[in-house]
Amino acid sequence: MDNTIIRKYDIRGIVGKDLQINDGYEIGRKFGQTVASVCVGYDSRIDSPGIERELIKGLTLSGANVIRVGLCSSPMLYAATQITQADLGIIITASHNPSEYNGFKFFSNKKVFSDQETKEIISNPIKDSTRIGSLININIYSEYIRVLKSAVKNNTTQKLKIAWDCGNSPASGIIRCIEKILPGHTHIVTNNSIDGAFPLHDPDPIEEKKSCSIN
């Protein structure tokens, strides 16, 4: 892995160029040496499941217990890390970058990882582990919807017309549940099929020219 792609809060690079699938194994081995439990998730990018397999292999071989969330958004993994009280959360994602990118985002309930801290962890040698960590799978969807529902205060009497561009991301899997949290409004949903190639536009909500127009 090219260390220049280690940034503040995350790692992002072009798969096959700056970042390789098996870099997940090294990151798992290094971070697995620092914590007892890790919540792991991945986004809808095509390479994400392969990187997840390598990451989990590395984490468990270093003795860390893995709580596997599976396909999810970054906010869902934030919530899962808090709910499970895991020491660390790692989601395989490149955020708003184009489909050829991928990477890792790290967070915990106690700290935010700086680029320097991440570089220090990755530069550490891999130590022999005396134990193999466990792996459990959890479904966070219903609990995450419950958290969202508890945070929503639907005080408006005005009927709104809400447009949702899911960007072919994991948000596509929960958008219908979110519609139910906000009843009585008109919901227009687009790009709500999960597709890591992002066929209509890059997953960048800030770039107006990349968004679909909705009338």
PDB file of C-alpha atoms in Angstrom:
ATOM      1  CA  MET A   1       0.000   0.000   0.000  1.00  0.00           C
ATOM      2  CA  ASP A   2       1.194   3.484  -0.868  1.00  0.00           C
ATOM      3  CA  ASN A   3       1.454   5.347   2.456  1.00  0.00           C
ATOM      4  CA  THR A   4       0.725   8.654   0.716  1.00  0.00           C
ATOM      5  CA  ILE A   5      -2.962   7.658   0.558  1.00  0.00           C
ATOM      6  CA  ILE A   6      -3.183   7.659   4.369  1.00  0.00           C
ATOM      7  CA  ARG A   7      -5.078  10.827   5.183  1.00  0.00           C
ATOM      8  CA  LYS A   8      -6.623  12.396   8.232  1.00  0.00           C
ATOM      9  CA  TYR A   9      -9.434  10.057   9.389  1.00  0.00           C
ATOM     10  CA  ASP A  10      -9.166   7.561   6.524  1.00  0.00           C
ATOM     11  CA  ILE A  11      -7.295   5.809   3.709  1.00  0.00           C
ATOM     12  CA  ARG A  12      -8.389   6.271   0.085  1.00  0.00           C
ATOM     13  CA  GLY A  13      -6.704   5.080  -3.098  1.00  0.00           C
ATOM     14  CA  ILE A  14      -7.249   3.598  -6.534  1.00  0.00           C
ATOM     15  CA  VAL A  15      -7.614  -0.180  -6.314  1.00  0.00           C
ATOM     16  CA  GLY A  16      -4.844  -1.947  -8.223  1.00  0.00           C
ATOM     17  CA  LYS A  17      -2.647   1.152  -8.185  1.00  0.00           C
ATOM     18  CA  ASP A  18      -2.337   2.748  -4.745  1.00  0.00           C
ATOM     19  CA  LEU A  19      -4.303   0.083  -2.866  1.00  0.00           C
ATOM     20  CA  GLN A  20      -4.405  -3.692  -3.282  1.00  0.00           C
ATOM     21  CA  ILE A  21      -7.114  -6.118  -2.165  1.00  0.00           C
ATOM     22  CA  ASN A  22      -4.717  -7.922   0.186  1.00  0.00           C
ATOM     23  CA  ASP A  23      -3.750  -4.659   1.889  1.00  0.00           C
ATOM     24  CA  GLY A  24      -6.832  -5.366   3.980  1.00  0.00           C
ATOM     25  CA  TYR A  25      -4.962  -8.289   5.558  1.00  0.00           C
ATOM     26  CA  GLU A  26      -2.022  -6.129   6.642  1.00  0.00           C
ATOM     27  CA  ILE A  27      -4.307  -3.440   8.043  1.00  0.00           C
ATOM     28  CA  GLY A  28      -6.239  -6.119   9.911  1.00  0.00           C
ATOM     29  CA  ARG A  29      -3.080  -7.603  11.400  1.00  0.00           C
ATOM     30  CA  LYS A  30      -1.774  -4.198  12.493  1.00  0.00           C
ATOM     31  CA  PHE A  31      -5.009  -2.782  13.941  1.00  0.00           C
ATOM     32  CA  GLY A  32      -5.947  -6.163  15.442  1.00  0.00           C
ATOM     33  CA  GLN A  33      -2.868  -5.889  17.652  1.00  0.00           C
ATOM     34  CA  THR A  34      -4.145  -2.684  19.239  1.00  0.00           C
ATOM     35  CA  VAL A  35      -7.738  -3.536  20.288  1.00  0.00           C
ATOM     36  CA  ALA A  36      -9.822  -6.430  21.597  1.00  0.00           C
ATOM     37  CA  SER A  37     -12.947  -5.976  19.447  1.00  0.00           C
ATOM     38  CA  VAL A  38     -13.647  -4.469  16.020  1.00  0.00           C
ATOM     39  CA  CYS A  39     -16.911  -3.697  14.218  1.00  0.00           C
ATOM     40  CA  VAL A  40     -16.437  -4.231  10.454  1.00  0.00           C
ATOM     41  CA  GLY A  41     -18.627  -3.121   7.552  1.00  0.00           C
ATOM     42  CA  TYR A  42     -18.278  -2.363   3.865  1.00  0.00           C
ATOM     43  CA  ASP A  43     -19.962  -0.202   1.239  1.00  0.00           C
ATOM     44  CA  SER A  44     -21.383  -1.121  -2.173  1.00  0.00           C
ATOM     45  CA  ARG A  45     -18.147  -0.824  -4.157  1.00  0.00           C
ATOM     46  CA  ILE A  46     -17.280  -3.847  -6.275  1.00  0.00           C
ATOM     47  CA  ASP A  47     -13.976  -4.535  -4.490  1.00  0.00           C
ATOM     48  CA  SER A  48     -15.325  -4.062  -0.968  1.00  0.00           C
ATOM     49  CA  PRO A  49     -16.333  -7.694  -0.204  1.00  0.00           C
ATOM     50  CA  GLY A  50     -12.879  -8.965  -1.203  1.00  0.00           C
ATOM     51  CA  ILE A  51     -11.127  -6.369   0.937  1.00  0.00           C
ATOM     52  CA  GLU A  52     -13.477  -7.193   3.818  1.00  0.00           C
ATOM     53  CA  ARG A  53     -12.464 -10.879   3.706  1.00  0.00           C
ATOM     54  CA  GLU A  54      -8.789  -9.946   3.908  1.00  0.00           C
ATOM     55  CA  LEU A  55      -9.399  -7.428   6.694  1.00  0.00           C
ATOM     56  CA  ILE A  56     -11.329  -9.914   8.839  1.00  0.00           C
ATOM     57  CA  LYS A  57      -8.682 -12.565   8.288  1.00  0.00           C
ATOM     58  CA  GLY A  58      -5.979 -10.190   9.488  1.00  0.00           C
ATOM     59  CA  LEU A  59      -7.963  -8.974  12.495  1.00  0.00           C
ATOM     60  CA  THR A  60      -8.809 -12.436  13.789  1.00  0.00           C
ATOM     61  CA  LEU A  61      -5.280 -13.765  13.243  1.00  0.00           C
ATOM     62  CA  SER A  62      -4.043 -10.920  15.420  1.00  0.00           C
ATOM     63  CA  GLY A  63      -6.461 -11.969  18.170  1.00  0.00           C
ATOM     64  CA  ALA A  64      -9.185  -9.338  17.744  1.00  0.00           C
ATOM     65  CA  ASN A  65     -12.828 -10.355  18.021  1.00  0.00           C
ATOM     66  CA  VAL A  66     -14.755  -9.198  14.933  1.00  0.00           C
ATOM     67  CA  ILE A  67     -18.377  -8.064  14.874  1.00  0.00           C
ATOM     68  CA  ARG A  68     -19.312  -8.266  11.200  1.00  0.00           C
ATOM     69  CA  VAL A  69     -22.053  -5.861  10.133  1.00  0.00           C
ATOM     70  CA  GLY A  70     -21.693  -6.554   6.398  1.00  0.00           C
ATOM     71  CA  LEU A  71     -23.028  -4.176   3.738  1.00  0.00           C
ATOM     72  CA  CYS A  72     -23.848  -0.841   5.376  1.00  0.00           C
ATOM     73  CA  SER A  73     -23.330   2.908   5.258  1.00  0.00           C
ATOM     74  CA  SER A  74     -20.759   4.754   7.361  1.00  0.00           C
ATOM     75  CA  PRO A  75     -23.431   6.142   9.745  1.00  0.00           C
ATOM     76  CA  MET A  76     -24.763   2.613  10.220  1.00  0.00           C
ATOM     77  CA  LEU A  77     -21.327   1.376  11.231  1.00  0.00           C
ATOM     78  CA  TYR A  78     -20.884   4.364  13.568  1.00  0.00           C
ATOM     79  CA  ALA A  79     -24.125   3.316  15.248  1.00  0.00           C
ATOM     80  CA  ALA A  80     -23.141  -0.367  15.340  1.00  0.00           C
ATOM     81  CA  THR A  81     -19.810   0.458  16.970  1.00  0.00           C
ATOM     82  CA  GLN A  82     -21.610   2.383  19.704  1.00  0.00           C
ATOM     83  CA  ILE A  83     -24.380  -0.167  20.181  1.00  0.00           C
ATOM     84  CA  THR A  84     -21.979  -3.121  20.442  1.00  0.00           C
ATOM     85  CA  GLN A  85     -19.418  -1.123  22.449  1.00  0.00           C
ATOM     86  CA  ALA A  86     -16.654  -2.354  20.153  1.00  0.00           C
ATOM     87  CA  ASP A  87     -13.225  -0.823  20.717  1.00  0.00           C
ATOM     88  CA  LEU A  88     -12.880   0.106  17.050  1.00  0.00           C
ATOM     89  CA  GLY A  89     -14.968   0.463  13.910  1.00  0.00           C
ATOM     90  CA  ILE A  90     -13.575  -0.038  10.404  1.00  0.00           C
ATOM     91  CA  ILE A  91     -15.655   0.453   7.277  1.00  0.00           C
ATOM     92  CA  ILE A  92     -14.315  -0.325   3.827  1.00  0.00           C
ATOM     93  CA  THR A  93     -15.289   2.693   1.758  1.00  0.00           C
ATOM     94  CA  ALA A  94     -13.910   5.535  -0.337  1.00  0.00           C
ATOM     95  CA  SER A  95     -16.766   7.836   0.592  1.00  0.00           C
ATOM     96  CA  HIS A  96     -17.709  10.153  -2.311  1.00  0.00           C
ATOM     97  CA  ASN A  97     -14.809   9.127  -4.586  1.00  0.00           C
ATOM     98  CA  PRO A  98     -15.423   7.476  -7.991  1.00  0.00           C
ATOM     99  CA  SER A  99     -15.922   3.709  -8.313  1.00  0.00           C
ATOM    100  CA  GLU A 100     -12.261   2.875  -8.977  1.00  0.00           C
ATOM    101  CA  TYR A 101     -11.360   4.084  -5.475  1.00  0.00           C
ATOM    102  CA  ASN A 102     -11.654   2.245  -2.192  1.00  0.00           C
ATOM    103  CA  GLY A 103     -10.205   2.486   1.290  1.00  0.00           C
ATOM    104  CA  PHE A 104     -10.799   2.369   5.022  1.00  0.00           C
ATOM    105  CA  LYS A 105     -12.356   4.672   7.597  1.00  0.00           C
ATOM    106  CA  PHE A 106     -11.474   4.192  11.274  1.00  0.00           C
ATOM    107  CA  PHE A 107     -13.318   5.400  14.349  1.00  0.00           C
ATOM    108  CA  SER A 108     -14.010   4.530  17.956  1.00  0.00           C
ATOM    109  CA  ASN A 109     -16.237   5.720  20.765  1.00  0.00           C
ATOM    110  CA  LYS A 110     -13.233   7.259  22.481  1.00  0.00           C
ATOM    111  CA  LYS A 111     -11.048   8.869  19.812  1.00  0.00           C
ATOM    112  CA  VAL A 112     -10.596   9.995  16.222  1.00  0.00           C
ATOM    113  CA  PHE A 113      -7.619   8.526  14.382  1.00  0.00           C
ATOM    114  CA  SER A 114      -5.247  11.094  12.883  1.00  0.00           C
ATOM    115  CA  ASP A 115      -3.168  10.306   9.809  1.00  0.00           C
ATOM    116  CA  GLN A 116      -0.057  10.181  11.996  1.00  0.00           C
ATOM    117  CA  GLU A 117      -1.608   7.654  14.388  1.00  0.00           C
ATOM    118  CA  THR A 118      -2.744   5.508  11.473  1.00  0.00           C
ATOM    119  CA  LYS A 119       0.748   5.583   9.939  1.00  0.00           C
ATOM    120  CA  GLU A 120       2.295   4.609  13.267  1.00  0.00           C
ATOM    121  CA  ILE A 121      -0.022   1.613  13.664  1.00  0.00           C
ATOM    122  CA  ILE A 122       0.608   0.442  10.097  1.00  0.00           C
ATOM    123  CA  SER A 123       4.384   0.842  10.489  1.00  0.00           C
ATOM    124  CA  ASN A 124       4.452  -1.485  13.517  1.00  0.00           C
ATOM    125  CA  PRO A 125       5.757  -5.013  12.908  1.00  0.00           C
ATOM    126  CA  ILE A 126       3.290  -7.909  12.918  1.00  0.00           C
ATOM    127  CA  LYS A 127       3.590  -9.901  16.143  1.00  0.00           C
ATOM    128  CA  ASP A 128       2.789 -13.560  16.633  1.00  0.00           C
ATOM    129  CA  SER A 129      -0.600 -13.899  18.301  1.00  0.00           C
ATOM    130  CA  THR A 130      -1.307 -16.428  21.031  1.00  0.00           C
ATOM    131  CA  ARG A 131      -4.998 -16.658  20.124  1.00  0.00           C
ATOM    132  CA  ILE A 132      -7.375 -16.474  17.191  1.00  0.00           C
ATOM    133  CA  GLY A 133     -10.141 -13.903  17.487  1.00  0.00           C
ATOM    134  CA  SER A 134     -13.812 -14.787  17.128  1.00  0.00           C
ATOM    135  CA  LEU A 135     -16.219 -13.728  14.372  1.00  0.00           C
ATOM    136  CA  ILE A 136     -19.921 -13.017  14.802  1.00  0.00           C
ATOM    137  CA  ASN A 137     -22.420 -11.630  12.280  1.00  0.00           C
ATOM    138  CA  ILE A 138     -25.054  -9.106  13.320  1.00  0.00           C
ATOM    139  CA  ASN A 139     -27.961  -7.409  11.544  1.00  0.00           C
ATOM    140  CA  ILE A 140     -27.935  -3.736  12.512  1.00  0.00           C
ATOM    141  CA  TYR A 141     -30.730  -2.568  10.202  1.00  0.00           C
ATOM    142  CA  SER A 142     -33.701  -2.753  12.579  1.00  0.00           C
ATOM    143  CA  GLU A 143     -31.765  -1.221  15.473  1.00  0.00           C
ATOM    144  CA  TYR A 144     -30.430   1.543  13.243  1.00  0.00           C
ATOM    145  CA  ILE A 145     -33.953   2.398  12.054  1.00  0.00           C
ATOM    146  CA  ARG A 146     -35.059   2.499  15.694  1.00  0.00           C
ATOM    147  CA  VAL A 147     -32.250   4.970  16.472  1.00  0.00           C
ATOM    148  CA  LEU A 148     -33.243   7.152  13.518  1.00  0.00           C
ATOM    149  CA  LYS A 149     -36.897   7.049  14.488  1.00  0.00           C
ATOM    150  CA  SER A 150     -36.119   8.151  18.037  1.00  0.00           C
ATOM    151  CA  ALA A 151     -34.125  11.112  16.688  1.00  0.00           C
ATOM    152  CA  VAL A 152     -36.853  12.385  14.360  1.00  0.00           C
ATOM    153  CA  LYS A 153     -39.299  14.991  15.596  1.00  0.00           C
ATOM    154  CA  ASN A 154     -41.959  15.392  12.944  1.00  0.00           C
ATOM    155  CA  ASN A 155     -43.335  18.717  14.176  1.00  0.00           C
ATOM    156  CA  THR A 156     -44.181  20.253  10.812  1.00  0.00           C
ATOM    157  CA  THR A 157     -47.775  20.335   9.601  1.00  0.00           C
ATOM    158  CA  GLN A 158     -46.579  21.252   6.112  1.00  0.00           C
ATOM    159  CA  LYS A 159     -46.578  18.403   3.635  1.00  0.00           C
ATOM    160  CA  LEU A 160     -43.139  18.214   2.049  1.00  0.00           C
ATOM    161  CA  LYS A 161     -41.914  16.860  -1.246  1.00  0.00           C
ATOM    162  CA  ILE A 162     -38.670  15.052  -0.449  1.00  0.00           C
ATOM    163  CA  ALA A 163     -36.244  13.795  -3.097  1.00  0.00           C
ATOM    164  CA  TRP A 164     -33.847  11.017  -2.100  1.00  0.00           C
ATOM    165  CA  ASP A 165     -30.866  10.212  -4.332  1.00  0.00           C
ATOM    166  CA  CYS A 166     -29.429   7.025  -2.846  1.00  0.00           C
ATOM    167  CA  GLY A 167     -26.483   7.096  -5.240  1.00  0.00           C
ATOM    168  CA  ASN A 168     -26.591   3.268  -5.624  1.00  0.00           C
ATOM    169  CA  SER A 169     -25.143   3.083  -2.114  1.00  0.00           C
ATOM    170  CA  PRO A 170     -26.130   0.971   0.935  1.00  0.00           C
ATOM    171  CA  ALA A 171     -28.681   3.677   1.742  1.00  0.00           C
ATOM    172  CA  SER A 172     -30.755   2.008  -0.970  1.00  0.00           C
ATOM    173  CA  GLY A 173     -31.414  -0.846   1.446  1.00  0.00           C
ATOM    174  CA  ILE A 174     -33.082   1.291   4.109  1.00  0.00           C
ATOM    175  CA  ILE A 175     -34.714   4.132   2.197  1.00  0.00           C
ATOM    176  CA  ARG A 176     -38.201   2.572   2.349  1.00  0.00           C
ATOM    177  CA  CYS A 177     -37.901   2.309   6.127  1.00  0.00           C
ATOM    178  CA  ILE A 178     -36.878   5.958   6.320  1.00  0.00           C
ATOM    179  CA  GLU A 179     -39.946   6.903   4.283  1.00  0.00           C
ATOM    180  CA  LYS A 180     -42.089   5.255   6.974  1.00  0.00           C
ATOM    181  CA  ILE A 181     -40.361   7.332   9.669  1.00  0.00           C
ATOM    182  CA  LEU A 182     -41.540  10.450   7.812  1.00  0.00           C
ATOM    183  CA  PRO A 183     -45.140   9.601   6.905  1.00  0.00           C
ATOM    184  CA  GLY A 184     -47.548  11.979   5.234  1.00  0.00           C
ATOM    185  CA  HIS A 185     -44.954  13.493   2.890  1.00  0.00           C
ATOM    186  CA  THR A 186     -44.294  12.819  -0.796  1.00  0.00           C
ATOM    187  CA  HIS A 187     -41.088  10.823  -1.274  1.00  0.00           C
ATOM    188  CA  ILE A 188     -39.306  10.662  -4.634  1.00  0.00           C
ATOM    189  CA  VAL A 189     -36.558   8.031  -4.665  1.00  0.00           C
ATOM    190  CA  THR A 190     -33.906   7.580  -7.343  1.00  0.00           C
ATOM    191  CA  ASN A 191     -30.764   5.458  -7.759  1.00  0.00           C
ATOM    192  CA  ASN A 192     -32.064   3.072  -5.125  1.00  0.00           C
ATOM    193  CA  SER A 193     -30.515  -0.123  -6.456  1.00  0.00           C
ATOM    194  CA  ILE A 194     -27.177  -1.104  -4.916  1.00  0.00           C
ATOM    195  CA  ASP A 195     -24.541  -0.943  -7.657  1.00  0.00           C
ATOM    196  CA  GLY A 196     -20.827  -0.454  -6.964  1.00  0.00           C
ATOM    197  CA  ALA A 197     -20.197   0.764 -10.508  1.00  0.00           C
ATOM    198  CA  PHE A 198     -22.301   3.901  -9.766  1.00  0.00           C
ATOM    199  CA  PRO A 199     -23.735   3.899 -13.313  1.00  0.00           C
ATOM    200  CA  LEU A 200     -25.469   7.289 -13.299  1.00  0.00           C
ATOM    201  CA  HIS A 201     -23.095   9.471 -11.303  1.00  0.00           C
ATOM    202  CA  ASP A 202     -20.256   9.319  -8.785  1.00  0.00           C
ATOM    203  CA  PRO A 203     -21.406   9.054  -5.152  1.00  0.00           C
ATOM    204  CA  ASP A 204     -20.703  12.726  -4.452  1.00  0.00           C
ATOM    205  CA  PRO A 205     -23.760  14.650  -3.213  1.00  0.00           C
ATOM    206  CA  ILE A 206     -21.907  17.987  -3.226  1.00  0.00           C
ATOM    207  CA  GLU A 207     -21.234  18.024  -6.970  1.00  0.00           C
ATOM    208  CA  GLU A 208     -24.458  19.376  -8.467  1.00  0.00           C
ATOM    209  CA  LYS A 209     -23.409  18.468 -12.001  1.00  0.00           C
ATOM    210  CA  LYS A 210     -23.089  14.795 -10.938  1.00  0.00           C
ATOM    211  CA  SER A 211     -26.531  14.596  -9.415  1.00  0.00           C
ATOM    212  CA  CYS A 212     -29.691  13.527 -11.205  1.00  0.00           C
ATOM    213  CA  SER A 213     -32.281  16.206 -11.785  1.00  0.00           C
ATOM    214  CA  ILE A 214     -35.681  15.511 -10.285  1.00  0.00           C
ATOM    215  CA  ASN A 215     -38.700  17.549 -11.338  1.00  0.00           C
TER     216      ASN A 215
END
